[in-house]
Coordinates of C-alpha atoms in Angstrom, one line a residue:
Chain A
M33 CA 19.6 14.4 -11.2
D34 CA 20.1 18.1 -11.0
S35 CA 23.5 19.2 -9.6
A36 CA 24.0 22.4 -7.6
G37 CA 27.6 23.0 -6.5
T38 CA 28.7 19.9 -4.7
L39 CA 25.0 19.1 -3.8
S40 CA 23.1 16.7 -5.9
V41 CA 19.4 17.0 -5.9
L42 CA 17.4 13.7 -6.2
N43 CA 13.7 13.7 -6.9
S44 CA 12.7 10.1 -7.1
P45 CA 12.7 7.5 -4.3
S46 CA 14.4 5.0 -6.7
E47 CA 17.3 7.4 -7.5
M48 CA 17.7 8.1 -3.8
K49 CA 17.7 4.4 -3.0
K50 CA 20.4 3.8 -5.6
V51 CA 22.7 6.5 -4.1
S52 CA 22.2 5.2 -0.5
D53 CA 22.7 1.5 -1.6
A54 CA 26.0 2.6 -3.2
C55 CA 27.0 4.4 0.0
R56 CA 26.3 1.4 2.1
K57 CA 28.2 -0.9 -0.2
A58 CA 31.2 1.4 0.0
G59 CA 31.0 1.3 3.8
R60 CA 30.3 5.1 4.1
K61 CA 28.4 6.3 7.1
L62 CA 25.2 7.9 6.0
G63 CA 23.5 10.7 8.0
F64 CA 20.0 12.0 7.3
V65 CA 18.1 15.2 8.2
P66 CA 14.5 15.2 7.2
T67 CA 12.9 18.7 7.0
M68 CA 9.9 20.5 5.6
G69 CA 12.3 23.2 4.1
A70 CA 12.2 26.9 4.8
L71 CA 15.4 26.2 6.6
H72 CA 16.5 28.3 9.5
Q73 CA 19.4 28.2 12.0
G74 CA 17.6 25.3 13.9
H75 CA 17.7 23.1 10.8
I76 CA 21.3 24.2 10.1
S77 CA 22.4 23.0 13.5
L78 CA 21.0 19.5 12.7
V79 CA 22.6 19.4 9.2
E80 CA 25.9 20.5 10.6
E81 CA 25.8 17.8 13.2
S82 CA 25.2 15.2 10.5
V83 CA 28.0 16.6 8.3
R84 CA 30.3 16.3 11.4
R85 CA 29.4 12.7 12.1
A86 CA 28.8 11.2 8.7
D87 CA 30.8 10.4 5.5
V88 CA 27.7 11.4 3.5
T89 CA 24.8 13.6 4.5
V90 CA 21.4 13.5 2.9
A91 CA 18.8 16.2 3.8
S92 CA 15.2 15.9 2.6
V93 CA 12.8 18.8 1.9
F94 CA 9.2 17.5 1.8
V95 CA 6.2 19.5 3.1
N96 CA 4.2 16.5 4.2
P97 CA 0.5 17.0 3.6
T98 CA -0.6 14.2 5.9
Q99 CA 0.7 15.8 9.0
F100 CA -1.4 19.0 8.5
G101 CA -4.9 18.8 9.8
P102 CA -7.9 20.4 8.0
G103 CA -7.7 24.2 8.6
E104 CA -4.0 24.0 9.2
D105 CA -1.4 25.9 7.2
F106 CA -0.3 23.4 4.6
D107 CA -1.0 25.7 1.6
R108 CA 0.6 28.8 3.1
Y109 CA 3.5 26.9 4.8
E110 CA 6.7 28.7 3.7
R111 CA 8.6 27.3 0.7
D112 CA 12.0 28.5 -0.2
Y113 CA 13.7 26.0 -2.5
K114 CA 16.4 28.3 -3.7
G115 CA 17.3 29.5 -0.2
D116 CA 17.2 26.0 1.1
V117 CA 19.6 24.7 -1.6
E118 CA 22.1 27.6 -0.9
K119 CA 22.1 26.8 2.8
L120 CA 22.6 23.1 2.3
V121 CA 25.4 23.7 -0.2
R122 CA 27.1 26.0 2.4
C123 CA 26.8 23.3 5.1
G124 CA 28.5 20.7 2.9
V125 CA 25.4 18.5 2.5
N126 CA 25.9 15.9 -0.3
Y127 CA 22.4 15.0 -1.4
L128 CA 19.1 16.8 -1.2
F129 CA 16.1 14.4 -1.5
Y130 CA 13.3 16.6 -2.9
P131 CA 10.4 14.3 -3.9
D132 CA 7.0 15.3 -5.3
I133 CA 3.9 14.5 -3.2
S134 CA 3.0 11.8 -5.9
D135 CA 6.3 10.1 -5.4
I136 CA 5.6 9.7 -1.7
Y137 CA 1.9 9.1 -1.8
P138 CA 1.0 7.4 -5.1
D139 CA -2.6 6.7 -6.0
G140 CA -4.1 4.1 -3.6
F141 CA -1.6 4.7 -0.8
Q142 CA -3.3 3.5 2.4
T143 CA -0.8 2.5 5.1
T144 CA -0.5 4.3 8.4
V145 CA 2.0 3.9 11.2
S146 CA 0.7 5.0 14.7
V147 CA 2.6 5.3 17.9
G148 CA 0.1 4.8 20.7
T149 CA -0.1 6.7 23.9
L150 CA 3.0 8.9 23.2
G151 CA 0.9 10.7 20.6
D152 CA -2.2 11.0 22.7
C153 CA -1.0 13.9 24.9
L154 CA 0.5 17.4 24.5
C155 CA 0.0 18.4 20.8
G156 CA -1.9 15.2 20.0
P157 CA -5.4 16.2 20.9
F158 CA -5.0 19.6 19.3
R159 CA -3.7 18.1 16.0
P160 CA -5.7 14.9 15.3
G161 CA -3.8 12.6 12.9
H162 CA -0.6 14.8 13.0
F163 CA 1.7 12.3 14.7
D164 CA 0.5 9.4 12.5
G165 CA 1.3 11.5 9.5
V166 CA 4.7 12.3 10.9
A167 CA 5.5 8.7 11.9
T168 CA 4.3 7.3 8.5
V169 CA 6.3 9.8 6.4
V170 CA 9.5 9.4 8.6
L171 CA 9.3 5.6 8.3
K172 CA 9.0 5.9 4.5
L173 CA 11.9 8.4 4.3
F174 CA 14.0 6.1 6.5
N175 CA 13.2 3.1 4.2
I176 CA 14.1 5.2 1.1
V177 CA 17.3 6.8 2.5
R178 CA 18.4 3.9 4.8
P179 CA 20.6 6.1 7.0
D180 CA 22.9 5.0 9.7
F181 CA 21.6 7.8 11.8
A182 CA 19.1 10.6 11.6
V183 CA 19.2 14.0 13.4
F184 CA 16.1 15.6 15.0
G185 CA 15.7 18.7 17.1
R186 CA 14.3 18.9 20.6
K187 CA 12.1 21.8 19.6
D188 CA 9.6 19.2 18.4
Y189 CA 10.1 17.2 21.5
Q190 CA 7.1 14.9 21.3
Q191 CA 7.8 14.1 17.7
L192 CA 11.4 13.2 18.7
R193 CA 10.2 10.8 21.3
I194 CA 7.6 9.3 19.0
I195 CA 10.2 8.7 16.3
Q196 CA 12.6 7.1 18.8
K197 CA 9.8 4.8 20.0
M198 CA 8.8 3.9 16.4
V199 CA 12.4 3.0 15.5
R200 CA 12.8 0.8 18.6
D201 CA 9.3 -0.8 18.3
L202 CA 9.8 -1.6 14.6
D203 CA 13.4 -2.9 15.0
M204 CA 14.9 -0.3 12.7
D205 CA 18.7 0.0 12.8
I206 CA 18.9 3.7 12.8
E207 CA 20.4 5.9 15.6
I208 CA 18.3 8.9 16.4
V209 CA 20.6 11.9 17.3
E210 CA 18.9 14.7 19.3
M211 CA 20.0 18.3 19.1
P212 CA 19.1 21.2 21.4
I213 CA 16.7 24.0 20.5
V214 CA 18.2 26.9 18.7
R215 CA 16.8 30.3 19.8
E216 CA 16.7 33.9 18.7
P217 CA 18.8 36.3 20.9
D218 CA 15.6 37.1 22.9
G219 CA 14.9 33.4 23.5
L220 CA 12.2 32.7 21.0
A221 CA 12.7 29.2 19.6
M222 CA 13.5 29.2 15.9
S223 CA 10.6 28.0 13.8
S224 CA 9.5 28.4 10.2
R225 CA 6.2 29.6 11.6
N226 CA 7.8 32.7 13.3
A227 CA 7.6 34.3 9.9
Y228 CA 3.8 34.5 10.3
L229 CA 4.1 36.8 13.4
G230 CA 3.4 40.5 13.0
E231 CA 5.8 43.0 14.7
E232 CA 3.8 43.4 17.9
Q233 CA 3.1 39.6 18.0
R234 CA 6.8 38.9 17.6
I235 CA 7.5 41.0 20.8
R236 CA 4.7 39.3 22.8
A237 CA 6.0 35.9 21.6
T238 CA 9.1 36.3 23.8
A239 CA 6.9 35.5 26.8
V240 CA 6.7 31.9 25.6
N241 CA 10.2 31.1 26.5
K242 CA 10.1 33.5 29.5
A243 CA 7.2 31.5 31.0
L244 CA 9.3 28.3 30.8
H245 CA 12.3 30.0 32.4
E246 CA 10.0 31.2 35.2
V247 CA 9.0 27.6 35.9
R248 CA 12.6 26.5 35.9
G249 CA 13.6 29.3 38.2
K250 CA 10.8 28.6 40.7
F251 CA 11.7 24.8 40.6
K252 CA 15.4 25.5 41.2
S253 CA 14.4 27.7 44.2
G254 CA 12.7 24.6 45.8
C255 CA 9.0 24.4 44.6
D256 CA 8.0 21.1 43.0
D257 CA 4.3 21.5 43.0
C258 CA 3.3 21.4 39.3
K259 CA 0.1 23.4 39.9
I260 CA 2.0 26.3 41.5
L261 CA 4.8 26.1 38.9
L262 CA 2.4 26.2 36.0
A263 CA 0.3 29.0 37.5
E264 CA 3.4 31.0 37.4
A265 CA 3.9 30.3 33.7
N266 CA 0.3 31.1 32.9
R267 CA 0.7 34.4 34.7
V268 CA 3.7 35.3 32.5
L269 CA 1.8 34.3 29.3
R270 CA -1.3 36.3 30.2
M271 CA 0.8 39.4 31.0
A272 CA 1.9 39.3 27.4
Q273 CA -1.8 38.9 26.4
I274 CA -1.2 35.3 25.3
N275 CA -4.6 33.9 26.3
D276 CA -5.0 31.1 23.8
I277 CA -3.0 28.4 25.6
N278 CA -3.4 24.9 24.2
Y279 CA -1.5 23.4 27.1
I280 CA 1.4 24.0 29.5
E281 CA 2.4 20.8 31.3
I282 CA 5.2 19.1 33.2
R283 CA 5.8 15.5 32.1
D284 CA 8.2 12.6 32.3
P285 CA 10.8 13.3 29.6
E286 CA 10.8 9.7 28.2
T287 CA 7.3 8.3 28.7
L288 CA 5.6 11.8 28.6
E289 CA 3.5 10.8 31.7
L290 CA 2.0 13.7 33.5
R291 CA 3.6 14.8 36.7
H292 CA 2.1 16.2 39.9
R293 CA 5.4 16.7 41.6
A294 CA 8.2 17.9 39.3
M295 CA 11.6 16.2 39.2
E296 CA 15.0 17.2 37.9
G297 CA 15.1 16.4 34.2
D298 CA 11.4 16.7 33.7
L299 CA 10.0 18.2 30.5
V300 CA 8.0 21.5 30.7
A301 CA 6.2 21.9 27.3
L302 CA 3.7 24.3 26.0
A303 CA 1.7 25.3 22.9
V304 CA 0.0 28.6 22.5
R305 CA -1.4 30.8 19.8
V306 CA -0.1 34.3 19.3
G307 CA -2.7 35.7 16.9
E308 CA -3.3 32.9 14.4
T309 CA 0.2 31.5 14.8
R310 CA 0.7 28.3 16.8
L311 CA 4.0 28.3 18.7
I312 CA 5.5 25.4 20.7
D313 CA 8.4 25.4 23.1
N314 CA 9.9 23.3 25.9
I315 CA 12.6 23.3 28.5
V316 CA 14.1 20.6 30.7
L317 CA 14.2 21.1 34.5
Chain B
M136 CA 22.5 -20.5 19.3
D137 CA 21.2 -24.0 19.3
S138 CA 22.2 -26.1 16.3
A139 CA 20.0 -28.9 14.9
G140 CA 21.5 -30.7 11.9
T141 CA 22.4 -28.0 9.4
L142 CA 19.7 -25.7 10.9
S143 CA 20.7 -23.0 13.3
V144 CA 18.0 -21.8 15.7
L145 CA 18.2 -18.1 16.6
N146 CA 16.1 -16.8 19.5
S147 CA 17.0 -13.1 19.8
P148 CA 16.4 -10.4 17.2
S149 CA 20.0 -9.1 17.6
E150 CA 21.4 -12.6 16.8
M151 CA 19.1 -12.8 13.8
K152 CA 20.2 -9.3 12.6
K153 CA 23.9 -10.3 12.9
V154 CA 23.3 -13.3 10.7
S155 CA 21.4 -11.4 8.1
D156 CA 23.9 -8.6 8.0
A157 CA 26.6 -11.1 7.4
C158 CA 24.6 -12.6 4.5
R159 CA 24.0 -9.3 2.9
K160 CA 27.7 -8.3 3.2
A161 CA 28.7 -11.6 1.6
G162 CA 26.2 -10.9 -1.3
R163 CA 24.1 -13.9 -0.5
K164 CA 20.4 -13.8 -1.5
L165 CA 18.3 -14.2 1.6
G166 CA 14.8 -15.7 1.4
F167 CA 12.3 -15.6 4.3
V168 CA 9.2 -17.6 5.3
P169 CA 7.4 -16.3 8.3
T170 CA 5.1 -18.8 9.9
M171 CA 3.2 -19.5 13.2
G172 CA 4.6 -23.1 13.2
A173 CA 2.5 -26.3 13.3
L174 CA 4.0 -26.7 9.8
H175 CA 2.0 -28.6 7.2
Q176 CA 2.5 -29.3 3.5
G177 CA 1.3 -25.7 2.7
H178 CA 4.1 -24.2 4.7
I179 CA 6.6 -26.7 3.2
S180 CA 5.8 -25.5 -0.3
L181 CA 6.7 -22.0 0.7
V182 CA 9.9 -23.1 2.4
E183 CA 10.9 -25.2 -0.6
E184 CA 10.3 -22.3 -3.0
S185 CA 12.6 -20.1 -0.8
V186 CA 15.3 -22.8 -0.7
R187 CA 15.1 -23.0 -4.6
R188 CA 15.4 -19.2 -5.1
A189 CA 17.7 -18.1 -2.3
D190 CA 21.3 -18.8 -1.1
V191 CA 20.2 -18.7 2.5
T192 CA 16.7 -19.4 3.8
V193 CA 15.3 -18.1 7.1
A194 CA 12.0 -19.4 8.4
S195 CA 10.4 -17.9 11.5
V196 CA 8.0 -19.6 14.0
F197 CA 6.2 -17.1 16.1
V198 CA 2.6 -17.5 17.3
N199 CA 1.8 -13.7 17.2
P200 CA -0.6 -12.9 20.0
T201 CA -1.7 -9.5 18.5
Q202 CA -3.3 -11.1 15.5
F203 CA -5.7 -13.2 17.7
G204 CA -8.8 -11.4 18.9
P205 CA -10.4 -12.0 22.3
G206 CA -12.1 -15.3 22.3
E207 CA -9.9 -16.6 19.4
D208 CA -7.7 -19.6 19.6
F209 CA -4.3 -18.1 20.7
D210 CA -3.9 -20.4 23.7
R211 CA -5.0 -23.6 22.0
Y212 CA -3.2 -22.8 18.7
E213 CA -1.2 -25.9 17.8
R214 CA 2.5 -25.8 18.8
D215 CA 4.9 -28.5 17.5
Y216 CA 8.5 -27.2 17.9
K217 CA 10.2 -30.6 17.5
G218 CA 8.1 -31.5 14.4
D219 CA 8.7 -28.1 12.9
V220 CA 12.4 -28.3 13.3
E221 CA 12.6 -31.7 11.7
K222 CA 10.6 -30.5 8.7
L223 CA 12.7 -27.4 8.3
V224 CA 15.9 -29.5 8.5
R225 CA 14.6 -31.8 5.8
C226 CA 13.8 -28.9 3.5
G227 CA 17.3 -27.5 3.8
V228 CA 16.4 -24.3 5.7
N229 CA 19.5 -22.6 7.1
Y230 CA 18.1 -20.6 10.0
L231 CA 15.0 -20.8 12.2
F232 CA 14.2 -17.6 13.9
Y233 CA 12.2 -18.6 17.0
P234 CA 11.8 -15.5 19.3
D235 CA 10.0 -15.2 22.6
I236 CA 6.9 -13.0 22.8
S237 CA 9.0 -10.6 25.0
D238 CA 11.6 -10.3 22.3
I239 CA 9.1 -9.1 19.8
Y240 CA 6.9 -7.1 22.2
P241 CA 9.0 -5.7 25.0
D242 CA 7.3 -3.7 27.8
G243 CA 5.9 -0.4 26.6
F244 CA 5.6 -1.6 22.9
Q245 CA 3.0 0.7 21.3
T246 CA 3.5 1.0 17.6
T247 CA 0.9 -0.2 15.1
V248 CA 0.9 -0.5 11.3
S249 CA -2.5 -0.4 9.6
V250 CA -3.3 -1.0 6.0
G251 CA -6.5 0.9 5.3
T252 CA -9.4 -0.3 3.2
L253 CA -7.8 -3.6 2.1
G254 CA -8.2 -4.8 5.7
D255 CA -11.8 -3.5 6.1
C256 CA -13.5 -6.2 4.0
L257 CA -13.7 -10.1 3.9
C258 CA -12.2 -11.3 7.2
G259 CA -11.6 -7.8 8.5
P260 CA -15.0 -7.2 10.2
F261 CA -15.0 -10.7 11.7
R262 CA -11.5 -10.3 13.2
P263 CA -11.1 -6.8 14.5
G264 CA -7.5 -5.8 14.8
H265 CA -6.3 -9.0 13.1
F266 CA -4.7 -7.5 10.0
D267 CA -3.1 -4.6 12.0
G268 CA -1.5 -7.3 14.1
V269 CA -0.3 -9.2 11.0
A270 CA 1.0 -6.1 9.3
T271 CA 2.9 -4.9 12.4
V272 CA 4.5 -8.2 13.2
V273 CA 5.5 -8.8 9.6
L274 CA 7.0 -5.3 9.3
K275 CA 9.0 -6.1 12.5
L276 CA 10.1 -9.5 11.2
F277 CA 11.1 -7.9 7.8
N278 CA 13.2 -5.3 9.7
I279 CA 14.9 -8.0 11.8
V280 CA 15.5 -10.5 9.0
R281 CA 16.0 -8.0 6.1
P282 CA 15.3 -10.6 3.4
D283 CA 15.6 -10.0 -0.4
F284 CA 12.3 -11.8 -0.7
A285 CA 9.6 -13.4 1.4
V286 CA 7.2 -16.1 0.5
F287 CA 3.5 -16.1 1.3
G288 CA 0.7 -18.5 0.4
R289 CA -2.5 -17.6 -1.4
K290 CA -4.5 -19.4 1.2
D291 CA -4.4 -16.2 3.3
Y292 CA -5.2 -14.2 0.2
Q293 CA -6.2 -11.0 2.0
Q294 CA -3.2 -11.1 4.2
L295 CA -1.0 -11.5 1.1
R296 CA -2.5 -8.5 -0.6
I297 CA -2.2 -6.4 2.6
I298 CA 1.5 -7.3 3.0
Q299 CA 2.2 -6.5 -0.7
K300 CA 0.5 -3.2 -0.2
M301 CA 2.4 -2.4 3.0
V302 CA 5.7 -3.2 1.4
R303 CA 4.9 -0.9 -1.5
D304 CA 3.4 1.9 0.6
L305 CA 6.4 1.9 3.0
D306 CA 9.1 1.7 0.3
M307 CA 10.5 -1.6 1.5
D308 CA 12.9 -3.4 -0.8
I309 CA 11.5 -6.9 -0.4
E310 CA 10.0 -9.0 -3.1
I311 CA 6.8 -10.8 -2.1
V312 CA 6.6 -14.2 -3.7
E313 CA 3.1 -15.8 -3.8
M314 CA 2.5 -19.5 -3.8
P315 CA -0.7 -21.5 -4.7
I316 CA -2.9 -23.1 -2.1
V317 CA -1.9 -26.7 -1.2
R318 CA -4.9 -29.0 -0.7
E319 CA -5.7 -32.4 0.8
P320 CA -6.6 -35.0 -1.9
D321 CA -10.3 -34.2 -1.4
G322 CA -9.7 -30.4 -2.0
L323 CA -9.7 -29.1 1.6
A324 CA -7.1 -26.3 1.9
M325 CA -4.3 -27.2 4.2
S326 CA -4.5 -25.3 7.5
S327 CA -3.2 -25.8 11.0
R328 CA -6.8 -25.4 12.1
N329 CA -8.0 -28.5 10.2
A330 CA -6.6 -30.4 13.2
Y331 CA -9.6 -29.0 15.3
L332 CA -12.1 -30.8 13.0
G333 CA -13.9 -33.9 14.3
E334 CA -14.3 -36.8 11.9
E335 CA -17.8 -35.9 10.7
Q336 CA -16.9 -32.2 10.5
R337 CA -13.8 -33.1 8.4
I338 CA -16.1 -34.8 5.9
R339 CA -18.5 -31.8 5.8
A340 CA -15.6 -29.4 5.4
T341 CA -14.9 -30.7 1.9
A342 CA -18.0 -28.7 0.8
V343 CA -16.0 -25.5 1.3
N344 CA -13.8 -26.1 -1.7
K345 CA -16.7 -27.7 -3.6
A346 CA -18.7 -24.5 -3.2
L347 CA -15.9 -22.5 -4.8
H348 CA -15.6 -24.9 -7.7
E349 CA -19.4 -24.7 -8.2
V350 CA -19.0 -20.9 -8.6
R351 CA -16.2 -21.4 -11.1
G352 CA -18.0 -24.0 -13.1
K353 CA -21.1 -21.8 -13.4
F354 CA -19.0 -18.8 -14.4
K355 CA -17.1 -20.8 -17.1
S356 CA -20.5 -21.9 -18.4
G357 CA -21.4 -18.2 -19.0
C358 CA -23.0 -16.8 -15.9
D359 CA -21.4 -13.6 -14.5
D360 CA -24.1 -12.5 -12.1
C361 CA -22.5 -12.6 -8.7
K362 CA -25.8 -13.0 -6.9
I363 CA -26.6 -16.1 -8.9
L364 CA -23.1 -17.5 -8.6
L365 CA -23.0 -17.0 -4.9
A366 CA -26.4 -18.5 -4.3
E367 CA -25.1 -21.6 -5.9
A368 CA -22.1 -21.7 -3.5
N369 CA -24.5 -21.1 -0.5
R370 CA -26.6 -24.0 -1.6
V371 CA -23.6 -26.4 -1.6
L372 CA -22.5 -25.2 1.8
R373 CA -26.0 -25.6 3.3
M374 CA -26.3 -29.0 1.9
A375 CA -23.3 -30.0 4.0
Q376 CA -25.0 -28.3 7.0
I377 CA -22.5 -25.5 6.9
N378 CA -24.8 -22.7 8.0
D379 CA -22.4 -20.3 9.8
I380 CA -21.1 -18.5 6.8
N381 CA -19.1 -15.3 7.6
Y382 CA -19.0 -14.3 4.0
I383 CA -18.8 -15.6 0.5
E384 CA -17.9 -12.9 -2.0
I385 CA -16.5 -12.2 -5.4
R386 CA -14.0 -9.4 -5.5
D387 CA -11.3 -7.7 -7.6
P388 CA -8.2 -9.8 -7.0
E389 CA -5.9 -6.7 -6.4
T390 CA -8.0 -3.9 -4.8
L391 CA -10.5 -6.4 -3.2
E392 CA -13.4 -4.2 -4.4
L393 CA -16.7 -6.0 -4.4
R394 CA -18.0 -7.2 -7.9
H395 CA -21.6 -7.3 -9.1
R396 CA -20.6 -8.9 -12.5
A397 CA -17.8 -11.4 -12.2
M398 CA -14.7 -11.2 -14.5
E399 CA -12.0 -13.7 -15.4
G400 CA -9.3 -13.5 -12.7
D401 CA -11.7 -12.4 -10.0
L402 CA -11.3 -13.7 -6.5
V403 CA -14.0 -15.9 -4.9
A404 CA -13.3 -16.0 -1.2
L405 CA -15.2 -17.4 1.8
A406 CA -15.0 -17.9 5.5
V407 CA -17.2 -20.3 7.4
R408 CA -17.4 -22.1 10.6
V409 CA -17.6 -25.9 10.8
G410 CA -18.5 -26.5 14.4
E411 CA -16.2 -24.1 16.3
T412 CA -13.5 -24.1 13.6
R413 CA -13.2 -21.2 11.3
L414 CA -12.1 -22.2 7.8
I415 CA -11.2 -19.9 4.9
D416 CA -10.6 -20.7 1.3
N417 CA -10.5 -19.0 -2.1
I418 CA -10.3 -19.6 -5.8
V419 CA -9.6 -17.4 -8.8
L420 CA -12.1 -17.4 -11.7

């Protein structure tokens, strides 16, 4: 156990379990924020919410290989251990769970958790195996940390719904707290992947959120035809020379079913590539 | 909550959770025996082991539809609620968890737990989806009951190894206790499905265990060639007119890898049909 300020760093699942068992026995409310590190203001908002609600907050930093597909950016995914620790200390986090890959996936590991249809749409077809990887590692982390609640951001909206579904379907006693997307001043959703963007790409990337606002504006002015709404969004993206559009869709915010007529509260979600960098964003009508 | 003698029957997962939370808070050791009911001496041995080891024993009776394939015997699977309750009372079980299908699989349920290669061999190919159904329901039951340990029989050997693997892979703090196969005086392994056998089939079915003993006898006398050992077993089965042999194999008792040369401690497992009734059995060399 390595101590940094008031933050204790735990590397092994068994150490982590000991700490969380002791919390539970002492009747202390345990909050959990799982991350892949390279922490930005979006993560900080999740951590701060946990610190507000809990007696003890655990954050984890684990770049989970099983949620990266072949050809994805696992190897070059940003790592910033020192910066992450400083930020967590500043937020008043009590424990950082920072396991090795071999602690999470020992030799012979072979169990997978799949959440059915919720993972088949939106990002699912573009990232085969991604959501199974997410669900499996989150279930493991939940079993190791055993929190009373865990905090997730709406930026990864589909992930959030999948985890909520998994927790309900598997009878886990963990409250899932959702937090709004944190954005740069020009509207770009905070993401560790924004660091990949070149200067000119960074400027073009502002069209991603603008396109969603365009849809919302047109919806508020009375149009509920998804085809027309989405054509508008496409126009905004293409004007910024964003032509590699994985999807832009309007869906039920809970079941993620596709809409033809948009309704208040519906999800508008998109994934695009700006250069090599894949960006996602969403907005609620 | 319906009370029968000293046994309390709990129907809803939330009632069950309340009881097990209270046990944990009181520091009482909780043992769990999941079953599909129609309890016979094999189940009783599991229940008795739990009562011996635990402060509080929970048994569940739930005929899990997702582990039956199309064309399997879900509808005609034996149910004997009254008999089961009597037996559990006699054993000193404290709680029977007896949920409805809709409590376990509410509308929209869509999460699946799969244990990879361990489920691909032996019974796996003959019962597609079976072990995913087992793993998923057992994970749910474990999350509802939250036992310190759970007791399983070696009769369903592959199921036992899959559940042990799932518990390890998913970082669950539950000890899996294994118990030996309980047999009729003539060697037939106890099974709820034995009730399907006609009189003449019941006599022929004794060849199932005899075939396994034949393999062990030949192994002890110095033969380790799996081909020769299994030919012997096949001969015994065919002599009893058991010709519908799903498999008879010698495998590593932990990884379930196929052997060519048998070793002490190896698993010899088979599945056959006697008439319409599928019987499984196994023995360790």
